[in-house]
PDB file of C-alpha atoms in Angstrom:
ATOM      1  CA  MET A   1     121.378  53.616 159.446  1.00 52.00           C
ATOM      2  CA  ASN A   2     121.349  51.186 156.504  1.00 53.00           C
ATOM      3  CA  ARG A   3     117.613  51.675 156.119  1.00 55.00           C
ATOM      4  CA  HIS A   4     118.061  55.463 156.083  1.00 53.00           C
ATOM      5  CA  HIS A   5     120.895  55.148 153.532  1.00 53.00           C
ATOM      6  CA  GLN A   6     118.773  52.960 151.222  1.00 56.00           C
ATOM      7  CA  PHE A   7     115.861  55.409 151.428  1.00 52.00           C
ATOM      8  CA  ALA A   8     118.132  58.318 150.506  1.00 53.00           C
ATOM      9  CA  LYS A   9     119.579  56.329 147.592  1.00 54.00           C
ATOM     10  CA  LYS A  10     116.068  55.530 146.270  1.00 55.00           C
ATOM     11  CA  LEU A  11     115.067  59.187 146.630  1.00 50.00           C
ATOM     12  CA  VAL A  12     118.078  60.366 144.587  1.00 51.00           C
ATOM     13  CA  LEU A  13     117.367  57.763 141.874  1.00 52.00           C
ATOM     14  CA  THR A  14     113.696  58.767 141.680  1.00 52.00           C
ATOM     15  CA  LEU A  15     114.587  62.443 141.365  1.00 48.00           C
ATOM     16  CA  ALA A  16     117.115  61.664 138.623  1.00 51.00           C
ATOM     17  CA  LEU A  17     114.559  59.663 136.609  1.00 47.00           C
ATOM     18  CA  THR A  18     111.958  62.405 137.029  1.00 50.00           C
ATOM     19  CA  SER A  19     114.459  64.978 135.798  1.00 51.00           C
ATOM     20  CA  LEU A  20     115.363  62.879 132.751  1.00 46.00           C
ATOM     21  CA  LEU A  21     111.720  62.238 131.855  1.00 45.00           C
ATOM     22  CA  SER A  22     110.734  65.900 132.176  1.00 47.00           C
ATOM     23  CA  SER A  23     113.738  66.982 130.097  1.00 46.00           C
ATOM     24  CA  GLY A  24     112.910  64.370 127.436  1.00 46.00           C
ATOM     25  CA  LEU A  25     109.332  65.565 127.262  1.00 41.00           C
ATOM     26  CA  GLY A  26     110.605  69.106 126.909  1.00 41.00           C
ATOM     27  CA  LEU A  27     112.819  68.085 123.996  1.00 36.00           C
ATOM     28  CA  ALA A  28     109.934  66.304 122.281  1.00 36.00           C
ATOM     29  CA  SER A  29     107.743  69.332 122.810  1.00 34.00           C
ATOM     30  CA  ASP A  30     110.425  71.668 121.394  1.00 36.00           C
ATOM     31  CA  TYR A  31     110.913  69.429 118.315  1.00 31.00           C
ATOM     32  CA  ARG A  32     107.211  69.491 117.498  1.00 34.00           C
ATOM     33  CA  ALA A  33     107.131  73.276 117.863  1.00 35.00           C
ATOM     34  CA  THR A  34     109.948  73.754 115.362  1.00 33.00           C
ATOM     35  CA  ALA A  35     109.003  70.973 112.957  1.00 35.00           C
ATOM     36  CA  THR A  36     105.414  72.068 112.335  1.00 33.00           C
ATOM     37  CA  PRO A  37     106.118  75.586 110.947  1.00 34.00           C
ATOM     38  CA  ALA A  38     108.892  74.207 108.694  1.00 32.00           C
ATOM     39  CA  THR A  39     106.462  71.747 107.094  1.00 28.00           C
ATOM     40  CA  GLU A  40     103.865  74.494 106.577  1.00 28.00           C
ATOM     41  CA  SER A  41     106.391  76.832 104.958  1.00 27.00           C
ATOM     42  CA  ILE A  42     107.405  74.133 102.433  1.00 25.00           C
ATOM     43  CA  GLU A  43     103.768  73.626 101.463  1.00 28.00           C
ATOM     44  CA  LEU A  44     103.253  77.373 101.020  1.00 28.00           C
ATOM     45  CA  SER A  45     106.376  77.782  98.885  1.00 31.00           C
ATOM     46  CA  GLN A  46     105.141  75.058  96.533  1.00 33.00           C
ATOM     47  CA  ASN A  47     101.948  77.001  95.784  1.00 38.00           C
ATOM     48  CA  PRO A  48     102.739  79.123  92.641  1.00 52.00           C
ATOM     49  CA  GLN A  49      99.680  81.418  92.864  1.00 56.00           C
ATOM     50  CA  ASN A  50     100.374  84.302  90.428  1.00 67.00           C
ATOM     51  CA  ARG A  51     104.108  83.714  90.253  1.00 85.00           C
ATOM     52  CA  LEU A  52     105.433  84.259  86.731  1.00 93.00           C
ATOM     53  CA  PRO A  53     107.810  81.478  85.595  1.00 94.00           C
ATOM     54  CA  ARG A  54     111.411  82.673  85.439  1.00 94.00           C
ATOM     55  CA  HIS A  55     111.872  81.928  81.717  1.00 94.00           C
ATOM     56  CA  ILE A  56     108.749  83.919  80.814  1.00 95.00           C
ATOM     57  CA  ALA A  57     109.796  86.883  82.985  1.00 95.00           C
ATOM     58  CA  LYS A  58     113.166  86.865  81.232  1.00 94.00           C
ATOM     59  CA  ALA A  59     111.553  86.760  77.770  1.00 94.00           C
ATOM     60  CA  VAL A  60     109.235  89.691  78.621  1.00 95.00           C
ATOM     61  CA  LEU A  61     112.131  91.792  79.934  1.00 94.00           C
ATOM     62  CA  ASN A  62     114.221  90.935  76.857  1.00 90.00           C
ATOM     63  CA  ASP A  63     111.393  92.179  74.622  1.00 88.00           C
ATOM     64  CA  ALA A  64     110.959  95.393  76.621  1.00 88.00           C
ATOM     65  CA  SER A  65     114.714  96.008  76.531  1.00 84.00           C
ATOM     66  CA  ARG A  66     114.910  95.464  72.774  1.00 79.00           C
ATOM     67  CA  ARG A  67     111.996  97.805  72.097  1.00 77.00           C
ATOM     68  CA  SER A  68     113.037 100.557  74.505  1.00 77.00           C
ATOM     69  CA  GLY A  69     116.801 100.401  74.172  1.00 72.00           C
ATOM     70  CA  ILE A  70     117.014 100.269  77.990  1.00 80.00           C
ATOM     71  CA  ARG A  71     119.162  97.639  79.692  1.00 84.00           C
ATOM     72  CA  ILE A  72     117.360  94.753  81.361  1.00 89.00           C
ATOM     73  CA  THR A  73     118.978  95.675  84.680  1.00 89.00           C
ATOM     74  CA  ASN A  74     117.081  98.982  84.550  1.00 88.00           C
ATOM     75  CA  LEU A  75     113.697  97.385  83.836  1.00 92.00           C
ATOM     76  CA  ARG A  76     111.374  95.854  86.418  1.00 93.00           C
ATOM     77  CA  ILE A  77     108.276  93.664  86.376  1.00 95.00           C
ATOM     78  CA  THR A  78     105.966  95.371  88.866  1.00 94.00           C
ATOM     79  CA  GLN A  79     102.976  93.025  88.634  1.00 93.00           C
ATOM     80  CA  SER A  80     101.940  89.716  87.092  1.00 94.00           C
ATOM     81  CA  THR A  81      98.376  88.398  87.206  1.00 94.00           C
ATOM     82  CA  ARG A  82      97.137  85.022  86.031  1.00 95.00           C
ATOM     83  CA  ARG A  83      94.368  85.487  83.462  1.00 94.00           C
ATOM     84  CA  THR A  84      92.053  83.500  81.252  1.00 95.00           C
ATOM     85  CA  PHE A  85      91.570  85.588  78.100  1.00 95.00           C
ATOM     86  CA  GLY A  86      88.214  84.905  76.463  1.00 93.00           C
ATOM     87  CA  ASN A  87      89.643  84.366  72.993  1.00 94.00           C
ATOM     88  CA  PRO A  88      92.771  85.096  70.896  1.00 93.00           C
ATOM     89  CA  CYS A  89      91.378  88.488  69.857  1.00 92.00           C
ATOM     90  CA  GLU A  90      91.138  89.593  73.496  1.00 92.00           C
ATOM     91  CA  PHE A  91      94.590  88.134  74.190  1.00 94.00           C
ATOM     92  CA  ASN A  92      95.976  90.255  71.325  1.00 91.00           C
ATOM     93  CA  PHE A  93      94.475  93.499  72.723  1.00 90.00           C
ATOM     94  CA  GLY A  94      91.778  93.584  70.016  1.00 85.00           C
ATOM     95  CA  GLU A  95      89.437  96.531  70.521  1.00 78.00           C
ATOM     96  CA  ILE A  96      86.515  94.944  68.664  1.00 81.00           C
ATOM     97  CA  CYS A  97      86.233  91.236  69.525  1.00 86.00           C
ATOM     98  CA  THR A  98      83.443  88.698  69.101  1.00 86.00           C
ATOM     99  CA  LYS A  99      81.917  86.893  72.082  1.00 87.00           C
ATOM    100  CA  GLU A 100      83.387  83.598  70.845  1.00 91.00           C
ATOM    101  CA  TYR A 101      84.871  81.656  73.748  1.00 94.00           C
ATOM    102  CA  ARG A 102      88.235  80.126  72.884  1.00 93.00           C
ATOM    103  CA  PRO A 103      90.129  80.666  76.122  1.00 95.00           C
ATOM    104  CA  VAL A 104      93.831  81.453  76.249  1.00 95.00           C
ATOM    105  CA  GLN A 105      95.463  80.754  79.602  1.00 96.00           C
ATOM    106  CA  GLY A 106      98.274  83.073  80.583  1.00 96.00           C
ATOM    107  CA  TRP A 107      99.304  86.227  82.396  1.00 96.00           C
ATOM    108  CA  GLU A 108      98.931  89.980  82.239  1.00 96.00           C
ATOM    109  CA  VAL A 109     102.329  91.487  83.054  1.00 96.00           C
ATOM    110  CA  LEU A 110     103.206  95.093  83.919  1.00 95.00           C
ATOM    111  CA  VAL A 111     106.747  96.263  83.209  1.00 95.00           C
ATOM    112  CA  ARG A 112     108.236  99.528  84.430  1.00 91.00           C
ATOM    113  CA  VAL A 113     110.094 101.126  81.498  1.00 86.00           C
ATOM    114  CA  GLY A 114     111.551 104.491  82.459  1.00 80.00           C
ATOM    115  CA  ASN A 115     108.576 106.466  83.772  1.00 76.00           C
ATOM    116  CA  GLN A 116     106.032 104.319  81.911  1.00 83.00           C
ATOM    117  CA  SER A 117     104.173 101.071  82.594  1.00 88.00           C
ATOM    118  CA  TRP A 118     103.919  98.700  79.649  1.00 91.00           C
ATOM    119  CA  ILE A 119     101.259  95.981  79.624  1.00 94.00           C
ATOM    120  CA  TYR A 120     102.039  92.584  78.156  1.00 96.00           C
ATOM    121  CA  HIS A 121      99.838  89.566  77.547  1.00 96.00           C
ATOM    122  CA  VAL A 122     101.710  86.268  77.556  1.00 97.00           C
ATOM    123  CA  ASN A 123     100.343  82.768  77.097  1.00 95.00           C
ATOM    124  CA  GLN A 124     100.974  79.927  79.514  1.00 94.00           C
ATOM    125  CA  SER A 125     103.941  78.419  77.643  1.00 93.00           C
ATOM    126  CA  GLY A 126     105.542  81.795  76.941  1.00 93.00           C
ATOM    127  CA  SER A 127     105.493  81.174  73.176  1.00 93.00           C
ATOM    128  CA  GLN A 128     103.334  84.280  72.600  1.00 93.00           C
ATOM    129  CA  ILE A 129     104.286  87.633  74.128  1.00 93.00           C
ATOM    130  CA  VAL A 130     102.162  90.594  73.037  1.00 92.00           C
ATOM    131  CA  LEU A 131     102.724  94.233  74.001  1.00 90.00           C
ATOM    132  CA  ASP A 132      99.727  96.545  74.271  1.00 88.00           C
ATOM    133  CA  PRO A 133      99.746  98.542  70.987  1.00 81.00           C
ATOM    134  CA  LYS A 134      98.889 101.657  72.992  1.00 78.00           C
ATOM    135  CA  ALA A 135     102.218 101.479  74.804  1.00 76.00           C
ATOM    136  CA  ASN A 136     104.261 104.584  74.138  1.00 67.00           C
ATOM    137  CA  VAL A 137     107.327 102.822  72.778  1.00 65.00           C
ATOM    138  CA  GLY A 138     108.657 106.098  71.405  1.00 57.00           C
ATOM    139  CA  GLU A 139     111.878 106.530  69.519  1.00 48.00           C
ATOM    140  CA  ASN A 140     114.335 104.882  71.847  1.00 48.00           C
ATOM    141  CA  SER A 141     114.832 101.693  69.886  1.00 56.00           C
ATOM    142  CA  GLN A 142     117.782 101.605  67.558  1.00 69.00           C
ATOM    143  CA  LEU A 143     117.212 100.488  64.007  1.00 79.00           C
ATOM    144  CA  PRO A 144     119.550  97.571  63.215  1.00 84.00           C
ATOM    145  CA  ARG A 145     122.400  98.725  60.969  1.00 85.00           C
ATOM    146  CA  ALA A 146     121.620  96.162  58.255  1.00 89.00           C
ATOM    147  CA  ILE A 147     118.000  97.379  57.974  1.00 91.00           C
ATOM    148  CA  ALA A 148     119.092 101.032  57.943  1.00 90.00           C
ATOM    149  CA  ASN A 149     121.523 100.257  55.095  1.00 91.00           C
ATOM    150  CA  ASN A 150     118.791  98.548  53.072  1.00 94.00           C
ATOM    151  CA  ILE A 151     116.444 101.524  53.493  1.00 95.00           C
ATOM    152  CA  LEU A 152     119.127 104.016  52.441  1.00 94.00           C
ATOM    153  CA  THR A 153     120.004 101.862  49.429  1.00 94.00           C
ATOM    154  CA  ASP A 154     116.342 101.721  48.399  1.00 95.00           C
ATOM    155  CA  ALA A 155     115.939 105.498  48.750  1.00 95.00           C
ATOM    156  CA  ALA A 156     119.111 106.150  46.733  1.00 94.00           C
ATOM    157  CA  LYS A 157     118.021 103.796  43.961  1.00 94.00           C
ATOM    158  CA  ARG A 158     114.542 105.314  43.682  1.00 93.00           C
ATOM    159  CA  SER A 159     115.662 108.941  43.858  1.00 93.00           C
ATOM    160  CA  ARG A 160     118.980 108.555  41.974  1.00 93.00           C
ATOM    161  CA  VAL A 161     120.554 110.644  44.699  1.00 93.00           C
ATOM    162  CA  PRO A 162     123.981 109.469  45.962  1.00 92.00           C
ATOM    163  CA  ARG A 163     123.538 107.487  49.119  1.00 90.00           C
ATOM    164  CA  ARG A 164     125.982 109.710  51.021  1.00 88.00           C
ATOM    165  CA  ASN A 165     123.517 112.599  50.542  1.00 90.00           C
ATOM    166  CA  ILE A 166     120.609 110.697  52.106  1.00 91.00           C
ATOM    167  CA  GLU A 167     120.057 110.375  55.844  1.00 90.00           C
ATOM    168  CA  ILE A 168     117.632 108.783  58.279  1.00 87.00           C
ATOM    169  CA  THR A 169     116.191 111.560  60.432  1.00 85.00           C
ATOM    170  CA  LYS A 170     113.695 109.697  62.620  1.00 85.00           C
ATOM    171  CA  VAL A 171     113.065 106.122  63.760  1.00 84.00           C
ATOM    172  CA  THR A 172     109.965 105.091  65.727  1.00 84.00           C
ATOM    173  CA  ARG A 173     109.186 101.576  66.940  1.00 81.00           C
ATOM    174  CA  ARG A 174     105.637 100.633  65.984  1.00 85.00           C
ATOM    175  CA  THR A 175     103.119  97.835  66.267  1.00 84.00           C
ATOM    176  CA  PHE A 176     101.037  98.088  63.105  1.00 88.00           C
ATOM    177  CA  GLY A 177      97.510  96.793  63.688  1.00 86.00           C
ATOM    178  CA  ASN A 178      97.494  94.556  60.629  1.00 91.00           C
ATOM    179  CA  PRO A 179      99.270  94.068  57.254  1.00 93.00           C
ATOM    180  CA  CYS A 180      96.924  96.579  55.581  1.00 93.00           C
ATOM    181  CA  GLU A 181      98.004  99.323  57.995  1.00 92.00           C
ATOM    182  CA  PHE A 182     101.648  98.272  57.611  1.00 94.00           C
ATOM    183  CA  ASN A 183     101.314  98.683  53.841  1.00 95.00           C
ATOM    184  CA  PHE A 184      99.932 102.241  54.152  1.00 94.00           C
ATOM    185  CA  GLY A 185      96.369 101.133  53.358  1.00 91.00           C
ATOM    186  CA  GLU A 186      93.959 104.057  53.589  1.00 86.00           C
ATOM    187  CA  ILE A 187      90.870 101.906  54.170  1.00 88.00           C
ATOM    188  CA  CYS A 188      91.662  99.004  56.496  1.00 88.00           C
ATOM    189  CA  THR A 189      89.473  96.671  58.528  1.00 85.00           C
ATOM    190  CA  LYS A 190      89.716  96.541  62.333  1.00 80.00           C
ATOM    191  CA  GLU A 191      91.152  93.019  62.148  1.00 83.00           C
ATOM    192  CA  TYR A 192      94.043  92.722  64.583  1.00 82.00           C
ATOM    193  CA  ARG A 193      96.987  90.857  63.066  1.00 85.00           C
ATOM    194  CA  PRO A 194      99.907  92.844  64.467  1.00 87.00           C
ATOM    195  CA  VAL A 195     103.096  93.508  62.526  1.00 89.00           C
ATOM    196  CA  GLN A 196     106.030  94.519  64.709  1.00 86.00           C
ATOM    197  CA  GLY A 197     108.495  96.939  63.156  1.00 89.00           C
ATOM    198  CA  TRP A 198     109.509 100.551  62.643  1.00 89.00           C
ATOM    199  CA  GLU A 199     108.381 103.746  60.950  1.00 91.00           C
ATOM    200  CA  VAL A 200     111.459 105.366  59.406  1.00 92.00           C
ATOM    201  CA  VAL A 201     111.709 108.908  58.044  1.00 92.00           C
ATOM    202  CA  VAL A 202     114.420 109.520  55.434  1.00 93.00           C
ATOM    203  CA  ARG A 203     115.631 112.921  54.205  1.00 91.00           C
ATOM    204  CA  VAL A 204     115.971 112.907  50.400  1.00 92.00           C
ATOM    205  CA  ARG A 205     116.912 116.341  49.002  1.00 89.00           C
ATOM    206  CA  ASN A 206     114.315 118.614  50.617  1.00 88.00           C
ATOM    207  CA  GLN A 207     111.708 115.883  51.099  1.00 90.00           C
ATOM    208  CA  SER A 208     110.888 113.483  53.924  1.00 92.00           C
ATOM    209  CA  TRP A 209     110.131 109.940  52.840  1.00 95.00           C
ATOM    210  CA  VAL A 210     108.297 107.577  55.202  1.00 96.00           C
ATOM    211  CA  TYR A 211     109.079 103.873  55.231  1.00 96.00           C
ATOM    212  CA  HIS A 212     107.482 101.018  57.128  1.00 96.00           C
ATOM    213  CA  VAL A 213     109.769  98.074  57.835  1.00 96.00           C
ATOM    214  CA  ASN A 214     109.003  94.850  59.671  1.00 93.00           C
ATOM    215  CA  GLN A 215     111.058  93.509  62.537  1.00 88.00           C
ATOM    216  CA  SER A 216     113.212  91.140  60.486  1.00 89.00           C
ATOM    217  CA  GLY A 217     113.759  93.695  57.706  1.00 92.00           C
ATOM    218  CA  SER A 218     112.303  91.308  55.116  1.00 94.00           C
ATOM    219  CA  GLN A 219     109.585  93.857  54.214  1.00 95.00           C
ATOM    220  CA  ILE A 220     110.441  97.481  53.479  1.00 96.00           C
ATOM    221  CA  VAL A 221     107.526  99.577  52.208  1.00 96.00           C
ATOM    222  CA  LEU A 222     107.709 103.191  51.026  1.00 96.00           C
ATOM    223  CA  ASP A 223     104.664 105.408  51.487  1.00 95.00           C
ATOM    224  CA  PRO A 224     102.898 105.300  48.060  1.00 92.00           C
ATOM    225  CA  LYS A 225     102.262 109.064  48.300  1.00 89.00           C
ATOM    226  CA  VAL A 226     105.996 109.584  47.855  1.00 85.00           C
ATOM    227  CA  LEU A 227     106.067 107.554  44.643  1.00 68.00           C
ATOM    228  CA  GLY A 228     103.955 110.113  42.839  1.00 59.00           C
ATOM    229  CA  LYS A 229     106.512 112.857  43.480  1.00 60.00           C
ATOM    230  CA  PHE A 230     109.236 111.485  41.237  1.00 56.00           C
TER     231      PHE A 230
END
């Protein structure tokens, strides 16, 4: 009887140990199954690929908002691609560039603005953000009040017409290809040194005067053809 009791006791102990070992192995197996994918996902998330840095994305959207007059919340970056531009001319959307190789590392960024797609080139640090001059910026951008006042004052002084009788009839955001084009040059080179600003049409008596003004308002240039009329 004692011998039978001892055998039964040993059998129960053996079964208990077997159960514990198998359950422990199961736990170890489950841990490895969950730990491995987690490690892989961390490694993948650390690979930036074509991801545009947050501060650059914000700067691009700020520029698009300022030019279009559309709120940032209504704009969207639809694509960003890492690029090595062959030289600064290519980076600046130059149409006629030399084969000189002075690479500029950066991104090509597409922004959805209303029903349009605007193309930007931006360098790696985000210090240079260039919009494709062919982008149809249109007339959505508001001319800052201070610049508008300076243009009206200039028109009134030149024409000797009271300022209250002069009005701005049209404002168009423009990227002038170079300073020669900005200054109404009739024969300009193809050099690409962009000047960001506006083309402003002012009604003076029964005439329309065209001004070019740069982004800061420090340069306001009247079309020389107007000067010969008074």
